Tab-separated table of C-alpha atoms in Angstrom:
chain	number	residue	atom	x	y	z
A	16	MET	CA	-0.107	-0.103	-0.059
A	17	ARG	CA	0.919	3.440	-0.560
A	18	ILE	CA	0.379	5.145	2.847
A	19	ALA	CA	0.811	8.569	4.232
A	20	LEU	CA	1.858	9.525	7.435
A	21	PHE	CA	0.138	12.326	9.026
A	22	ILE	CA	1.891	13.546	11.955
A	23	THR	CA	-0.265	15.778	14.182
A	24	CYS	CA	0.821	18.901	15.683
A	25	VAL	CA	1.930	17.334	19.168
A	26	ASN	CA	3.843	14.648	17.647
A	27	ASP	CA	5.451	17.173	14.908
A	28	LEU	CA	6.656	19.332	17.652
A	29	MET	CA	7.062	17.485	20.639
A	30	TYR	CA	7.549	13.904	19.639
A	31	PRO	CA	8.967	13.153	16.467
A	32	ASP	CA	9.941	9.668	17.566
A	33	THR	CA	6.352	8.215	17.647
A	34	GLY	CA	6.232	9.536	13.576
A	35	LYS	CA	9.522	7.881	13.168
A	36	ALA	CA	8.455	4.411	14.747
A	37	VAL	CA	5.006	4.469	12.428
A	38	VAL	CA	7.330	4.670	9.749
A	39	SER	CA	9.745	2.223	10.953
A	40	ILE	CA	6.855	-0.273	11.421
A	41	LEU	CA	5.096	0.066	8.243
A	42	GLU	CA	8.408	-0.197	6.360
A	43	ARG	CA	9.135	-3.240	8.138
A	44	LEU	CA	5.742	-4.875	6.740
A	45	GLY	CA	6.866	-3.954	3.168
A	46	HIS	CA	4.780	-0.644	2.620
A	47	THR	CA	5.930	2.692	1.172
A	48	VAL	CA	5.037	5.792	3.740
A	49	ASP	CA	5.117	8.807	2.453
A	50	PHE	CA	5.395	12.201	4.461
A	51	PRO	CA	3.707	14.855	2.608
A	52	ALA	CA	5.102	18.262	3.401
A	53	ALA	CA	2.031	20.246	2.940
A	54	GLN	CA	0.451	18.836	5.697
A	55	THR	CA	-0.729	20.954	8.626
A	56	CYS	CA	-2.956	20.845	11.715
A	57	CYS	CA	-6.147	19.226	11.236
A	58	GLY	CA	-8.377	21.930	12.883
A	59	GLN	CA	-9.368	20.202	15.809
A	60	MET	CA	-8.604	22.912	18.447
A	61	HIS	CA	-10.347	25.517	16.226
A	62	ALA	CA	-13.387	23.609	15.625
A	63	ASN	CA	-13.685	22.466	19.420
A	64	SER	CA	-13.484	26.018	20.416
A	65	GLY	CA	-16.218	27.332	18.014
A	66	TYR	CA	-14.035	28.741	15.260
A	67	ARG	CA	-15.656	26.745	12.465
A	68	ALA	CA	-14.491	29.469	9.708
A	69	GLU	CA	-10.967	29.452	10.901
A	70	ALA	CA	-10.868	25.560	10.622
A	71	MET	CA	-12.239	25.132	7.063
A	72	PRO	CA	-8.897	25.844	5.612
A	73	MET	CA	-7.452	23.159	7.384
A	74	VAL	CA	-10.103	20.880	6.494
A	75	ARG	CA	-9.381	21.916	2.775
A	76	GLY	CA	-5.819	21.437	3.164
A	77	PHE	CA	-6.157	17.914	4.320
A	78	VAL	CA	-8.237	16.748	1.901
A	79	ASP	CA	-6.208	18.207	-1.021
A	80	THR	CA	-3.084	16.614	0.772
A	81	PHE	CA	-4.249	13.224	1.050
A	82	ARG	CA	-6.802	12.425	-1.236
A	83	ASP	CA	-4.499	10.268	-3.732
A	84	TYR	CA	-3.187	7.955	-1.033
A	85	ASP	CA	-3.956	4.262	-0.733
A	86	ALA	CA	-4.405	5.095	3.019
A	87	VAL	CA	-3.423	7.849	5.928
A	88	VAL	CA	-2.322	6.510	9.190
A	89	ALA	CA	-1.891	8.889	12.276
A	90	PRO	CA	-0.500	8.090	15.735
A	91	SER	CA	-3.586	9.842	17.272
A	92	GLY	CA	-6.975	8.713	18.110
A	93	SER	CA	-8.000	12.475	18.482
A	94	CYS	CA	-6.834	13.770	15.229
A	95	VAL	CA	-8.226	10.654	13.437
A	96	ALA	CA	-11.431	11.233	15.257
A	97	MET	CA	-11.268	14.863	13.951
A	98	VAL	CA	-11.023	13.942	10.342
A	99	ARG	CA	-13.658	10.924	10.379
A	100	ASP	CA	-16.377	12.535	12.695
A	101	SER	CA	-16.425	16.159	12.572
A	102	TYR	CA	-14.730	16.554	8.850
A	103	PRO	CA	-18.178	15.433	7.227
A	104	ARG	CA	-20.365	17.491	8.958
A	105	LEU	CA	-17.882	20.729	8.732
A	106	ALA	CA	-18.077	19.969	5.039
A	107	LEU	CA	-21.829	20.164	4.659
A	108	GLY	CA	-23.228	22.690	1.978
A	109	ASP	CA	-20.049	22.435	-0.008
A	110	SER	CA	-20.572	19.815	-2.499
A	111	ASP	CA	-16.775	19.672	-3.572
A	112	LEU	CA	-15.518	19.475	-0.237
A	113	GLU	CA	-18.175	16.769	0.760
A	114	SER	CA	-16.888	14.338	-2.068
A	115	GLY	CA	-13.337	15.126	-1.009
A	116	VAL	CA	-13.857	14.359	2.779
A	117	ALA	CA	-16.176	11.460	1.411
A	118	LYS	CA	-12.828	9.888	-0.196
A	119	VAL	CA	-10.170	10.462	2.446
A	120	ALA	CA	-12.236	10.403	5.574
A	121	PRO	CA	-12.906	6.752	5.517
A	122	ARG	CA	-9.471	5.653	4.572
A	123	THR	CA	-8.030	7.792	7.560
A	124	TYR	CA	-6.856	5.509	10.264
A	125	GLU	CA	-5.207	5.441	13.860
A	126	LEU	CA	-2.327	3.112	13.868
A	127	ALA	CA	-4.069	-0.114	15.521
A	128	GLU	CA	-7.066	0.124	12.991
A	129	LEU	CA	-4.618	0.402	10.097
A	130	LEU	CA	-2.449	-2.632	11.470
A	131	VAL	CA	-5.303	-4.779	12.593
A	132	ASP	CA	-8.282	-4.214	10.437
A	133	VAL	CA	-6.821	-3.461	7.273
A	134	LEU	CA	-3.519	-5.220	7.067
A	135	GLY	CA	-4.517	-8.191	9.190
A	136	VAL	CA	-1.167	-7.638	11.567
A	137	THR	CA	-0.900	-8.334	15.391
A	138	ASP	CA	2.498	-9.609	15.675
A	139	LEU	CA	5.313	-7.284	14.511
A	140	GLY	CA	8.161	-9.070	15.857
A	141	ALA	CA	8.595	-6.526	18.302
A	142	VAL	CA	10.791	-6.823	21.614
A	143	PHE	CA	10.318	-4.566	24.828
A	144	PRO	CA	11.161	-6.446	28.080
A	145	HIS	CA	9.406	-4.246	30.671
A	146	THR	CA	6.129	-3.976	32.645
A	147	VAL	CA	3.704	-1.736	30.902
A	148	THR	CA	-0.141	-0.569	31.530
A	149	TYR	CA	-2.191	0.764	28.914
A	150	HIS	CA	-4.471	4.265	29.099
A	151	PRO	CA	-7.421	3.852	26.045
A	152	THR	CA	-7.736	7.917	25.258
A	153	CYS	CA	-11.195	8.976	25.009
A	154	HIS	CA	-11.618	9.584	21.284
A	155	GLY	CA	-9.711	6.627	20.569
A	156	LEU	CA	-12.292	4.549	22.973
A	157	ARG	CA	-15.591	6.547	22.405
A	158	MET	CA	-15.270	7.771	18.898
A	159	LEU	CA	-13.044	5.455	16.895
A	160	ARG	CA	-13.990	2.299	19.033
A	161	LEU	CA	-10.544	1.007	18.935
A	162	GLY	CA	-11.254	-1.595	21.624
A	163	ASP	CA	-8.510	-4.005	22.305
A	164	LYS	CA	-7.050	-3.728	19.079
A	165	PRO	CA	-4.025	-1.685	20.601
A	166	LEU	CA	-3.938	-4.157	23.425
A	167	ALA	CA	-3.761	-6.989	20.873
A	168	LEU	CA	-0.638	-5.487	19.430
A	169	LEU	CA	1.009	-5.110	22.885
A	170	ARG	CA	0.342	-8.628	23.741
A	171	ALA	CA	2.174	-9.971	20.904
A	172	VAL	CA	5.347	-7.857	21.891
A	173	ARG	CA	7.845	-10.167	23.364
A	174	GLY	CA	8.984	-9.846	26.932
A	175	LEU	CA	6.452	-7.159	27.596
A	176	GLU	CA	4.511	-7.802	30.644
A	177	LEU	CA	0.700	-5.877	30.591
A	178	ARG	CA	-0.795	-4.804	33.859
A	179	GLU	CA	-4.430	-3.960	34.054
A	180	LEU	CA	-5.109	-0.199	34.989
A	181	SER	CA	-7.889	0.413	37.408
A	182	GLY	CA	-10.608	2.643	35.829
A	183	ALA	CA	-9.003	2.538	32.535
A	184	GLU	CA	-11.725	3.904	30.667
A	185	GLU	CA	-12.004	7.041	32.672
A	186	CYS	CA	-10.727	10.253	31.243
A	187	CYS	CA	-7.372	11.507	32.269
A	188	GLY	CA	-8.747	14.869	32.358
A	189	PHE	CA	-6.956	16.376	29.633
A	190	GLY	CA	-9.450	16.988	26.901
A	191	GLY	CA	-7.452	19.732	24.927
A	192	THR	CA	-8.543	22.935	25.933
A	193	PHE	CA	-10.695	21.325	28.752
A	194	ALA	CA	-7.653	21.188	30.888
A	195	LEU	CA	-7.161	24.995	30.697
A	196	LYS	CA	-10.803	25.979	30.887
A	197	ASN	CA	-11.687	23.573	33.758
A	198	SER	CA	-8.369	23.136	35.379
A	199	GLY	CA	-9.466	22.392	38.934
A	200	VAL	CA	-11.712	19.321	37.502
A	201	SER	CA	-8.969	18.412	35.071
A	202	SER	CA	-6.387	18.175	37.746
A	203	ALA	CA	-8.538	15.910	39.966
A	204	MET	CA	-8.990	13.519	37.190
A	205	LEU	CA	-5.425	13.545	36.479
A	206	ALA	CA	-4.728	12.396	40.144
A	207	ASP	CA	-7.110	9.698	39.918
A	208	LYS	CA	-5.446	8.574	36.967
A	209	CYS	CA	-1.859	8.687	38.037
A	210	GLY	CA	-2.839	7.213	41.277
A	211	ALA	CA	-4.418	4.035	39.242
A	212	VAL	CA	-0.851	3.911	37.302
A	213	ASP	CA	1.174	4.000	40.428
A	214	ASP	CA	-1.139	1.142	41.650
A	215	THR	CA	0.080	-0.983	38.890
A	216	GLY	CA	3.945	-0.699	39.708
A	217	ALA	CA	4.476	-0.762	35.812
A	218	GLU	CA	7.307	0.868	34.320
A	219	TYR	CA	5.763	2.616	31.591
A	220	VAL	CA	2.366	3.764	30.900
A	221	VAL	CA	0.988	3.778	27.266
A	222	ALA	CA	-1.629	5.302	25.237
A	223	ALA	CA	-2.570	6.302	21.519
A	224	ASP	CA	-2.223	9.955	22.131
A	225	ASN	CA	0.751	11.851	22.901
A	226	SER	CA	-1.625	14.451	23.974
A	227	CYS	CA	-2.831	12.708	27.093
A	228	LEU	CA	0.452	11.173	27.832
A	229	THR	CA	1.710	14.573	28.196
A	230	HIS	CA	-0.932	15.421	30.509
A	231	ILE	CA	-0.258	12.116	32.542
A	232	GLY	CA	3.394	12.303	32.252
A	233	GLY	CA	3.640	15.615	34.071
A	234	GLY	CA	1.127	14.484	36.659
A	235	LEU	CA	3.566	11.317	37.207
A	236	SER	CA	6.546	13.807	37.272
A	237	ARG	CA	5.156	15.738	40.302
A	238	ARG	CA	4.369	12.810	42.410
A	239	ALA	CA	7.262	11.650	44.847
A	240	THR	CA	6.199	8.160	44.841
A	241	SER	CA	5.841	7.742	40.607
A	242	THR	CA	8.360	5.985	38.495
A	243	ALA	CA	6.388	5.124	35.425
A	244	LYS	CA	7.460	6.548	32.227
A	245	PRO	CA	4.904	7.959	29.804
A	246	ILE	CA	5.483	6.234	25.997
A	247	HIS	CA	3.529	6.004	23.033
A	248	TYR	CA	2.602	2.402	21.859
A	249	ALA	CA	3.825	2.736	18.448
A	250	GLU	CA	7.419	3.402	19.838
A	251	ILE	CA	7.197	0.088	21.730
A	252	LEU	CA	6.073	-1.725	18.609
A	253	ALA	CA	8.795	-0.247	16.686
A	254	SER	CA	11.138	-1.631	19.352
A	255	THR	CA	13.683	-4.596	18.617
A	256	GLY	CA	15.320	-4.327	22.433
A	257	SER	CA	15.318	-2.657	25.489
A	258	THR	CA	14.868	0.807	26.358
A	259	SER	CA	15.925	3.287	29.042
């Protein structure tokens, strides 16, 4: 397949190793991965904050940039959910854009969807000899309905011990601008999530969204008893040995 990597803003600016891991995984499976330089933000922050008009150039840009690929993959459940769930509604009334979104959005996948549902792969030959707990992020859980796809991929990793996270399906409290507008509630939710991570005793907490992992990692770093490190699951799937 000819696959395009949609890196997303957070990964591009803060976590480039996650994008590199996605490319490594797909090339290992024999696929061609392109990185279209014209890609920009998907417009999620703008649309979610009520700035529909400001989001529309990004919607059109996404469609124009990715329309010719067999598949588009992003290491972010929230950005993929924006494309698949919000783009069709934002495009209403513009027939050309509606047509473009109808073509691109169904072929835009979160990594686990592409690997498990499209490529039919769970065992990537990864090696990661560490204890891990998995946090299912809200967009992946509720909008993409990833289910146990990321877990199936993690369970196939050699040397990895997966530990169950209590209250796993509860939000970590990030929610993009929610964490800024409702900081008190967000902090309380974060404290609960960090406590649950600590209770597992795992070395790493993993998720499908680095934005949520940034939030959780920040909370863990301020707890004297916390030792778990945040890591995107794509980096585990790309690993062929130990990490520090």
